[in-house]
Amino acid sequence: MFDYKAAFGNAVDQVRAEGRYRVFADLKRVRGQFPRAVWRRDDGTEQDVVVWCSNDYLGMGQHPEVLTAMQAEIDSVGAGAGGTRNISGTTRSAVDLEAELAAWHHKEAALLFTSGYVANEATLTTLQRIMPGLIIFSDSLNHASMIAGIRNGGCERHIYQHNDLEHLEALLAAAPADAPKLIAFESVYSMDGDIADLAGTIALAKKYGALTYLDEVHAVGLYGDAGAGIAERDGVLDQIDIIECTLGKAIGVMGGYIAADALIIDAVRSWAAGFIFTTSLPPALTAGALASVRHLKAHPELRAAHQARAQALKERFLAAGIPVMPSESHIVPVHVGNPVHCKMISDMLLEEHGIYVQPINYPTVPKGTERLRFTPSPNHDDGMMDALVTAMDKLWTHCNVARLPAVA
Ligand SMILES: *Cc1c(COP(=O)(O)O)cnc(C)c1O
């Protein structure tokens, strides 16, 4: 008979052998004290830590307006949505949130999904069903959820080198002029912190008759006067066909969505299995996200403070000879270049300095580019930054990791 135990054991062993077996730190966030948390060790003892790698970029997951809205919604309508949107899960805060999101991105309509992953996967799969013969052009560093959606549909696809518009144009030019085409890309790439050329990509899409599909997951709430993302910052909101975002990072709650013309949204709503056949988000989440988006729209000073903190950390690391990788965004990646060192530094930061930052190793990033990825928020104060830079400086010496200018 089949040895089931061996199959599962082999699967885990393989991950271990590749050095990418994960152990999750047991962290309890402390309400109102973001980015502080309590870490529980394996032996049950606890230590206060400062989290430096959260994607809750602005601490909105702890914001009083968000918490109040969520609590009020539970008090008023209860816990679960009660079903799929088609059956019984269309709640008022979901409808209001979709209207708010559509207006934010200057689109006619928006559609909620249970996560950003599901939004990408379901939408990209469904677009291939709606447009048989669709050819998708996908940036080589696109997120796993986009790749999953593109593959699921089984259409012809071409991967262009990361942010390389010459390569993209060569691929577009080689495709049949009358075929339906879609360019799928991100604005802020979250591991390197670089930003795509939106205007250049849009120009190519127009020249070759392609639609544009933009993942703004790491930009929404953070860029543009009203916080709608890089497309707003660059003044091209009306020229991106489909924008996809998460409610789980800067917005601080959970869920995902797309925003587009009403007809596109209507078609996806009618065809996407990943939308139709799953229970919709609980009302407390949609109410919390709605409060968060309204707050983010009205508070550009949060975005200014966020950028200032990221810039300050980059400068302080550079001054200490810590090899910050070039990043045009709020993401502060530090090059280590070795998976063992990367894990060791991360462990020592946690155990000896109460600083939590995840090591980023292969396959999330290419081998030899292992790194620590810091995401400072407006809530990371000068004292926290002093402690971080001092600890990193000590560990860099202790572990004998290359300093600048050894890393170009
Ligand atoms: C995190 C992430 C997603 C998925 O969003 P979730 O809401 O966490 O499922 C999609 N795209 C990118 C680029 C991401 O980093």
Coordinates of C-alpha atoms and ligand atoms in Angstrom, one line a residue:
M1 CA 0.0 0.0 0.0
F2 CA 1.1 3.6 -0.5
D3 CA 3.3 5.0 2.2
Y4 CA 1.5 8.3 3.0
K5 CA 3.7 9.1 5.9
A6 CA 6.9 8.9 3.8
A7 CA 5.4 11.2 1.2
F8 CA 4.7 14.0 3.7
G9 CA 8.0 13.4 5.5
N10 CA 9.9 13.6 2.2
A11 CA 8.1 16.9 1.4
V12 CA 9.3 18.4 4.7
D13 CA 12.8 17.0 4.3
Q14 CA 13.2 18.5 0.9
V15 CA 12.3 21.9 2.2
R16 CA 14.8 21.5 5.1
A17 CA 17.5 20.3 2.7
E18 CA 17.1 23.4 0.6
G19 CA 17.5 25.5 3.7
R20 CA 14.1 27.1 3.5
Y21 CA 12.2 25.3 6.3
R22 CA 10.3 28.0 8.2
V23 CA 9.8 28.5 11.9
F24 CA 7.3 31.2 12.7
A25 CA 8.0 33.5 15.7
D26 CA 5.1 33.5 18.2
L27 CA 4.3 37.2 18.4
K28 CA 1.5 39.0 20.2
R29 CA 0.9 42.5 19.0
V30 CA 0.0 45.0 21.8
R31 CA -3.1 47.1 21.1
G32 CA -2.2 50.8 20.7
Q33 CA 1.5 50.2 20.9
F34 CA 2.5 49.3 17.4
P35 CA 5.2 48.4 16.5
R36 CA 5.7 46.7 19.9
A37 CA 4.9 43.1 20.4
V38 CA 5.5 40.3 22.9
W39 CA 7.6 37.3 21.6
R40 CA 7.0 33.9 23.3
R41 CA 10.0 31.5 23.2
D42 CA 9.7 27.8 22.8
D43 CA 10.2 27.4 26.6
G44 CA 7.2 29.7 27.2
T45 CA 9.1 32.7 28.5
E46 CA 8.3 36.1 27.0
Q47 CA 10.2 39.1 25.8
D48 CA 9.2 42.5 24.5
V49 CA 10.2 43.2 20.9
V50 CA 10.0 45.9 18.3
V51 CA 8.7 44.6 14.9
W52 CA 10.7 46.0 11.9
C53 CA 9.2 43.9 9.1
S54 CA 5.5 44.4 9.3
N55 CA 3.5 45.2 6.1
D56 CA 1.0 47.1 8.3
Y57 CA 3.1 50.0 7.0
L58 CA 1.3 52.8 8.8
G59 CA 0.1 51.0 11.9
M60 CA -3.5 51.2 10.7
G61 CA -4.2 47.7 12.1
Q62 CA -4.0 49.4 15.5
H63 CA -5.7 52.7 14.6
P64 CA -8.5 53.7 17.0
E65 CA -10.8 54.7 14.1
V66 CA -10.4 51.3 12.5
L67 CA -10.9 49.4 15.8
T68 CA -13.9 51.5 16.7
A69 CA -15.5 50.9 13.3
M70 CA -14.9 47.1 13.6
Q71 CA -16.3 46.9 17.1
A72 CA -19.3 49.0 16.2
E73 CA -20.0 46.7 13.2
I74 CA -19.9 43.6 15.3
D75 CA -22.2 45.2 17.8
S76 CA -24.6 46.2 15.0
V77 CA -24.6 43.3 12.6
G78 CA -22.7 40.4 14.1
A79 CA -19.7 38.3 13.1
G80 CA -19.9 36.5 9.7
A81 CA -21.3 37.6 6.4
G82 CA -23.5 34.6 6.3
G83 CA -22.6 33.3 2.8
T84 CA -21.3 34.1 -0.7
R85 CA -22.2 37.5 -2.2
N86 CA -24.7 35.8 -4.5
I87 CA -26.6 34.1 -1.7
S88 CA -26.6 36.1 1.5
G89 CA -23.2 37.8 1.9
T90 CA -23.7 41.2 0.4
T91 CA -23.6 43.5 3.4
R92 CA -23.9 47.2 3.4
S93 CA -20.3 48.0 4.5
A94 CA -19.1 45.8 1.6
V95 CA -21.1 47.9 -0.9
D96 CA -20.0 51.1 0.7
L97 CA -16.4 50.0 0.7
E98 CA -16.5 49.1 -3.0
A99 CA -17.9 52.5 -3.8
E100 CA -15.2 54.2 -1.7
L101 CA -12.4 52.1 -3.4
A102 CA -13.7 52.8 -6.9
A103 CA -13.7 56.5 -6.2
W104 CA -10.2 56.4 -4.7
H105 CA -8.7 54.9 -7.8
H106 CA -10.9 57.1 -10.2
K107 CA -12.7 54.0 -11.5
E108 CA -16.3 53.3 -12.1
A109 CA -16.4 50.2 -9.9
A110 CA -14.5 47.9 -7.6
L111 CA -14.9 44.2 -6.5
L112 CA -13.9 42.7 -3.2
F113 CA -12.2 39.4 -2.8
T114 CA -11.2 37.5 0.4
S115 CA -7.5 38.4 -0.1
G116 CA -5.2 40.1 -2.5
Y117 CA -3.9 36.6 -3.4
V118 CA -7.4 35.5 -4.4
A119 CA -8.1 38.8 -6.2
N120 CA -5.0 38.2 -8.5
E121 CA -5.5 34.5 -8.9
A122 CA -9.3 34.7 -9.6
T123 CA -9.1 37.8 -11.9
L124 CA -6.2 36.7 -14.0
T125 CA -7.7 33.3 -14.5
T126 CA -11.1 34.7 -15.3
L127 CA -9.8 37.3 -17.9
Q128 CA -8.5 34.3 -19.9
R129 CA -12.0 32.7 -19.9
I130 CA -13.6 36.0 -20.9
M131 CA -11.1 36.6 -23.7
P132 CA -10.1 33.2 -25.3
G133 CA -6.8 33.6 -27.1
L134 CA -5.6 36.2 -24.6
I135 CA -1.8 36.6 -24.5
I136 CA -0.4 37.7 -21.1
F137 CA 2.9 39.6 -20.7
S138 CA 4.2 39.2 -17.2
D139 CA 7.1 40.9 -15.4
S140 CA 9.6 38.3 -14.2
L141 CA 9.4 39.4 -10.5
N142 CA 5.6 39.3 -10.3
H143 CA 4.0 38.0 -7.1
A144 CA 3.2 34.3 -6.8
S145 CA -0.6 35.1 -6.8
M146 CA -0.3 36.7 -10.3
I147 CA 1.7 33.8 -11.6
A148 CA -0.9 31.3 -10.2
G149 CA -3.7 33.2 -12.0
I150 CA -1.8 33.4 -15.2
R151 CA -0.9 29.7 -15.2
N152 CA -4.3 28.5 -14.1
G153 CA -5.9 29.9 -17.3
G154 CA -3.4 28.1 -19.5
C155 CA -3.1 30.9 -22.0
E156 CA 0.0 31.9 -24.0
R157 CA 2.2 33.9 -21.8
H158 CA 5.5 35.7 -22.1
I159 CA 7.7 36.7 -19.2
Y160 CA 9.7 39.9 -19.7
Q161 CA 12.8 40.8 -17.7
H162 CA 12.0 42.8 -14.6
N163 CA 11.1 46.4 -15.4
D164 CA 12.7 46.0 -18.9
L165 CA 10.5 47.9 -21.3
E166 CA 12.7 47.1 -24.3
H167 CA 12.2 43.4 -23.7
L168 CA 8.5 43.9 -23.2
E169 CA 8.2 45.8 -26.5
A170 CA 10.1 43.1 -28.4
L171 CA 7.6 40.5 -27.0
L172 CA 4.6 42.6 -27.8
A173 CA 5.8 43.4 -31.3
A174 CA 6.2 39.6 -32.0
A175 CA 2.6 38.8 -31.1
P176 CA -0.2 38.9 -33.6
A177 CA -1.5 42.5 -33.9
D178 CA -5.2 41.5 -33.5
A179 CA -4.8 39.1 -30.5
P180 CA -6.1 40.3 -27.1
K181 CA -3.2 41.1 -24.9
L182 CA -2.7 42.0 -21.2
I183 CA 0.4 43.4 -19.5
A184 CA 0.6 42.3 -15.8
F185 CA 3.0 44.1 -13.5
E186 CA 3.4 45.7 -10.0
S187 CA 4.1 49.3 -9.1
V188 CA 6.4 48.9 -6.0
Y189 CA 8.2 45.6 -5.9
S190 CA 8.4 44.6 -2.3
M191 CA 11.7 42.8 -2.0
D192 CA 14.0 45.3 -3.8
G193 CA 11.8 48.4 -3.3
D194 CA 12.1 49.5 -6.9
I195 CA 9.2 51.1 -8.8
A196 CA 7.9 50.3 -12.3
D197 CA 7.8 52.8 -15.1
L198 CA 4.0 53.1 -15.3
A199 CA 3.8 55.8 -18.1
G200 CA 6.3 53.8 -20.2
T201 CA 4.3 50.6 -19.8
I202 CA 1.0 52.3 -20.6
A203 CA 2.6 53.8 -23.7
L204 CA 3.6 50.3 -24.9
A205 CA 0.1 49.0 -24.1
K206 CA -1.5 51.7 -26.2
K207 CA 0.9 51.2 -29.1
Y208 CA 0.3 47.4 -29.2
G209 CA -3.4 47.4 -28.2
A210 CA -2.9 45.7 -24.8
L211 CA -4.8 46.1 -21.5
T212 CA -2.8 47.0 -18.3
Y213 CA -3.2 45.1 -15.0
L214 CA -1.4 46.7 -12.1
D215 CA -0.8 45.2 -8.7
E216 CA -0.5 48.2 -6.2
V217 CA -0.4 46.0 -3.1
H218 CA 2.7 47.7 -1.7
A219 CA 1.8 51.2 -2.8
V220 CA -1.9 51.6 -1.9
G221 CA -2.3 54.0 1.1
L222 CA 1.3 55.0 0.8
Y223 CA 1.7 57.1 -2.5
G224 CA -0.2 59.8 -4.2
D225 CA -1.9 62.8 -2.6
A226 CA -4.9 60.8 -1.5
G227 CA -2.9 57.6 -1.0
A228 CA -4.3 55.7 -4.1
G229 CA -0.9 54.5 -5.0
I230 CA 1.8 55.0 -7.6
A231 CA -0.7 55.4 -10.4
E232 CA -2.1 58.4 -8.6
R233 CA 1.4 59.8 -7.8
D234 CA 2.3 59.5 -11.5
G235 CA -1.0 61.0 -12.7
V236 CA -2.0 57.9 -14.7
L237 CA -5.0 56.5 -12.7
D238 CA -7.3 56.8 -15.6
Q239 CA -4.9 55.0 -18.0
I240 CA -4.5 51.7 -16.0
D241 CA -7.3 49.3 -17.0
I242 CA -7.4 47.1 -13.9
I243 CA -5.8 48.0 -10.5
E244 CA -5.5 45.2 -7.9
C245 CA -4.8 45.9 -4.2
T246 CA -4.9 44.3 -0.8
L247 CA -6.7 45.5 2.3
G248 CA -4.2 43.7 4.5
K249 CA -1.0 45.8 4.3
A250 CA -1.1 49.6 4.6
I251 CA -4.9 49.5 5.1
G252 CA -4.2 47.2 8.1
V253 CA -7.1 44.8 7.9
M254 CA -7.7 41.9 5.4
G255 CA -9.1 41.3 2.0
G256 CA -8.3 42.3 -1.6
Y257 CA -10.0 44.0 -4.5
I258 CA -9.8 45.1 -8.1
A259 CA -11.0 48.5 -9.5
A260 CA -11.8 49.1 -13.2
D261 CA -14.5 50.1 -15.6
A262 CA -18.0 49.0 -14.5
L263 CA -18.2 46.6 -17.5
I264 CA -15.0 44.8 -16.6
I265 CA -16.0 44.5 -13.0
D266 CA -19.4 43.2 -14.0
A267 CA -17.8 40.5 -16.2
V268 CA -15.4 39.4 -13.6
R269 CA -18.1 39.4 -10.9
S270 CA -20.2 37.1 -13.2
W271 CA -17.5 34.7 -14.2
A272 CA -14.8 34.4 -11.4
A273 CA -15.2 31.2 -9.4
G274 CA -12.8 32.6 -6.7
F275 CA -15.4 35.3 -6.2
I276 CA -18.7 33.5 -6.7
F277 CA -18.2 30.3 -4.7
T278 CA -16.7 31.6 -1.4
T279 CA -18.2 33.3 1.7
S280 CA -17.6 37.0 1.6
L281 CA -15.5 39.0 4.0
P282 CA -17.1 39.5 7.5
P283 CA -18.8 42.9 7.9
A284 CA -16.3 43.9 10.6
L285 CA -13.5 43.6 8.2
T286 CA -15.2 45.7 5.5
A287 CA -16.3 48.3 8.0
G288 CA -12.7 48.5 9.4
A289 CA -11.2 48.7 5.9
L290 CA -13.7 51.5 5.0
A291 CA -12.7 53.5 8.1
S292 CA -9.0 52.9 7.3
V293 CA -9.3 54.1 3.6
R294 CA -11.3 57.2 4.6
H295 CA -8.6 58.0 7.2
L296 CA -5.7 57.4 4.7
K297 CA -7.3 59.5 2.1
A298 CA -7.5 62.5 4.4
H299 CA -4.1 62.2 6.0
P300 CA -1.2 62.8 3.5
E301 CA 1.0 63.8 6.5
L302 CA 1.1 60.1 7.4
R303 CA 2.6 59.3 4.0
A304 CA 5.1 62.1 4.4
A305 CA 6.2 60.8 7.9
H306 CA 6.4 57.3 6.5
Q307 CA 8.8 58.4 3.7
A308 CA 10.8 60.4 6.1
R309 CA 11.3 57.5 8.5
A310 CA 12.4 55.2 5.6
Q311 CA 14.8 57.9 4.3
A312 CA 16.2 58.4 7.8
L313 CA 16.8 54.6 8.3
K314 CA 18.5 54.3 4.9
E315 CA 20.9 57.3 5.7
R316 CA 21.7 55.9 9.2
F317 CA 22.5 52.4 7.9
L318 CA 24.7 54.0 5.1
A319 CA 26.5 56.1 7.7
A320 CA 27.3 53.0 9.6
G321 CA 28.5 51.2 6.5
I322 CA 25.6 48.8 6.6
P323 CA 24.9 47.8 2.9
V324 CA 21.5 49.1 2.2
M325 CA 20.4 48.0 -1.3
P326 CA 19.2 50.7 -3.7
S327 CA 15.5 51.2 -3.1
E328 CA 13.3 54.0 -4.5
S329 CA 10.5 53.3 -2.0
H330 CA 9.7 52.9 1.7
I331 CA 11.3 49.4 1.7
V332 CA 14.8 49.2 3.3
P333 CA 16.5 46.0 2.2
V334 CA 20.0 45.3 3.6
H335 CA 22.2 42.9 1.7
V336 CA 23.7 39.9 3.6
G337 CA 24.3 37.6 0.6
N338 CA 24.4 34.3 2.5
P339 CA 21.4 32.4 3.9
V340 CA 23.2 31.1 7.0
H341 CA 24.4 34.6 8.0
C342 CA 21.0 36.1 7.2
K343 CA 19.2 33.6 9.5
M344 CA 21.9 34.0 12.2
I345 CA 21.7 37.8 12.2
S346 CA 17.9 37.7 12.4
D347 CA 18.0 35.2 15.3
M348 CA 20.6 37.3 17.2
L349 CA 18.6 40.5 16.6
L350 CA 15.6 38.8 18.2
E351 CA 17.2 37.0 21.0
E352 CA 19.8 39.6 22.1
H353 CA 18.3 42.9 21.1
G354 CA 14.5 42.4 21.0
I355 CA 14.4 43.3 17.4
Y356 CA 12.2 41.3 15.0
V357 CA 13.1 41.2 11.3
Q358 CA 12.6 38.1 9.1
P359 CA 15.5 36.8 7.0
I360 CA 14.6 36.8 3.3
N361 CA 16.2 33.8 1.6
Y362 CA 15.9 31.8 -1.6
P363 CA 13.4 31.2 -3.2
T364 CA 11.8 34.5 -2.2
V365 CA 14.9 36.2 -3.6
P366 CA 17.8 34.9 -5.8
K367 CA 20.6 33.0 -4.2
G368 CA 23.5 35.2 -3.2
T369 CA 21.1 38.2 -2.6
E370 CA 19.8 37.0 0.8
R371 CA 18.8 40.1 2.8
L372 CA 17.0 41.6 5.8
R373 CA 14.0 43.7 4.8
F374 CA 13.1 46.6 7.1
T375 CA 9.8 48.4 6.9
P376 CA 10.0 51.5 9.1
S377 CA 6.7 53.2 9.9
P378 CA 5.8 56.6 11.3
N379 CA 5.5 54.8 14.7
H380 CA 9.2 53.7 14.8
D381 CA 10.6 56.5 16.9
D382 CA 14.2 57.7 17.1
G383 CA 15.0 55.6 20.2
M384 CA 13.9 52.4 18.3
M385 CA 16.0 53.4 15.3
D386 CA 19.1 54.1 17.5
A387 CA 18.7 50.7 19.1
L388 CA 18.4 49.0 15.7
V389 CA 21.4 50.8 14.1
T390 CA 23.6 50.0 17.1
A391 CA 22.6 46.4 17.2
M392 CA 23.1 46.0 13.4
D393 CA 26.5 47.6 13.7
K394 CA 27.6 45.2 16.5
L395 CA 26.3 42.2 14.6
W396 CA 28.0 43.2 11.4
T397 CA 31.3 43.2 13.2
H398 CA 30.5 40.0 15.2
C399 CA 29.5 38.1 12.1
N400 CA 32.1 39.6 9.9
V401 CA 29.6 40.6 7.1
A402 CA 30.8 42.8 4.3
R403 CA 30.3 46.5 4.8
L404 CA 30.0 49.3 2.3
P405 CA 31.6 50.0 -0.1
A406 CA 32.4 46.3 -0.6
V407 CA 28.8 45.8 -1.8
A408 CA 28.1 47.9 -4.9
Ligands
LIG1 C1 1.0 40.3 -0.3 C2 0.9 40.4 -1.8 C3 -0.3 40.0 -2.4 C4 -1.4 39.2 -1.7 O1 -2.1 40.0 -0.9 P1 -2.8 39.4 0.4 O2 -4.0 40.3 0.7 O3 -1.8 39.3 1.4 O4 -3.3 38.0 0.0 C5 -0.4 40.3 -3.8 N1 0.6 40.9 -4.5 C6 1.7 41.3 -3.9 C7 2.7 41.9 -4.7 C8 1.9 41.0 -2.5 O5 3.1 41.3 -1.9

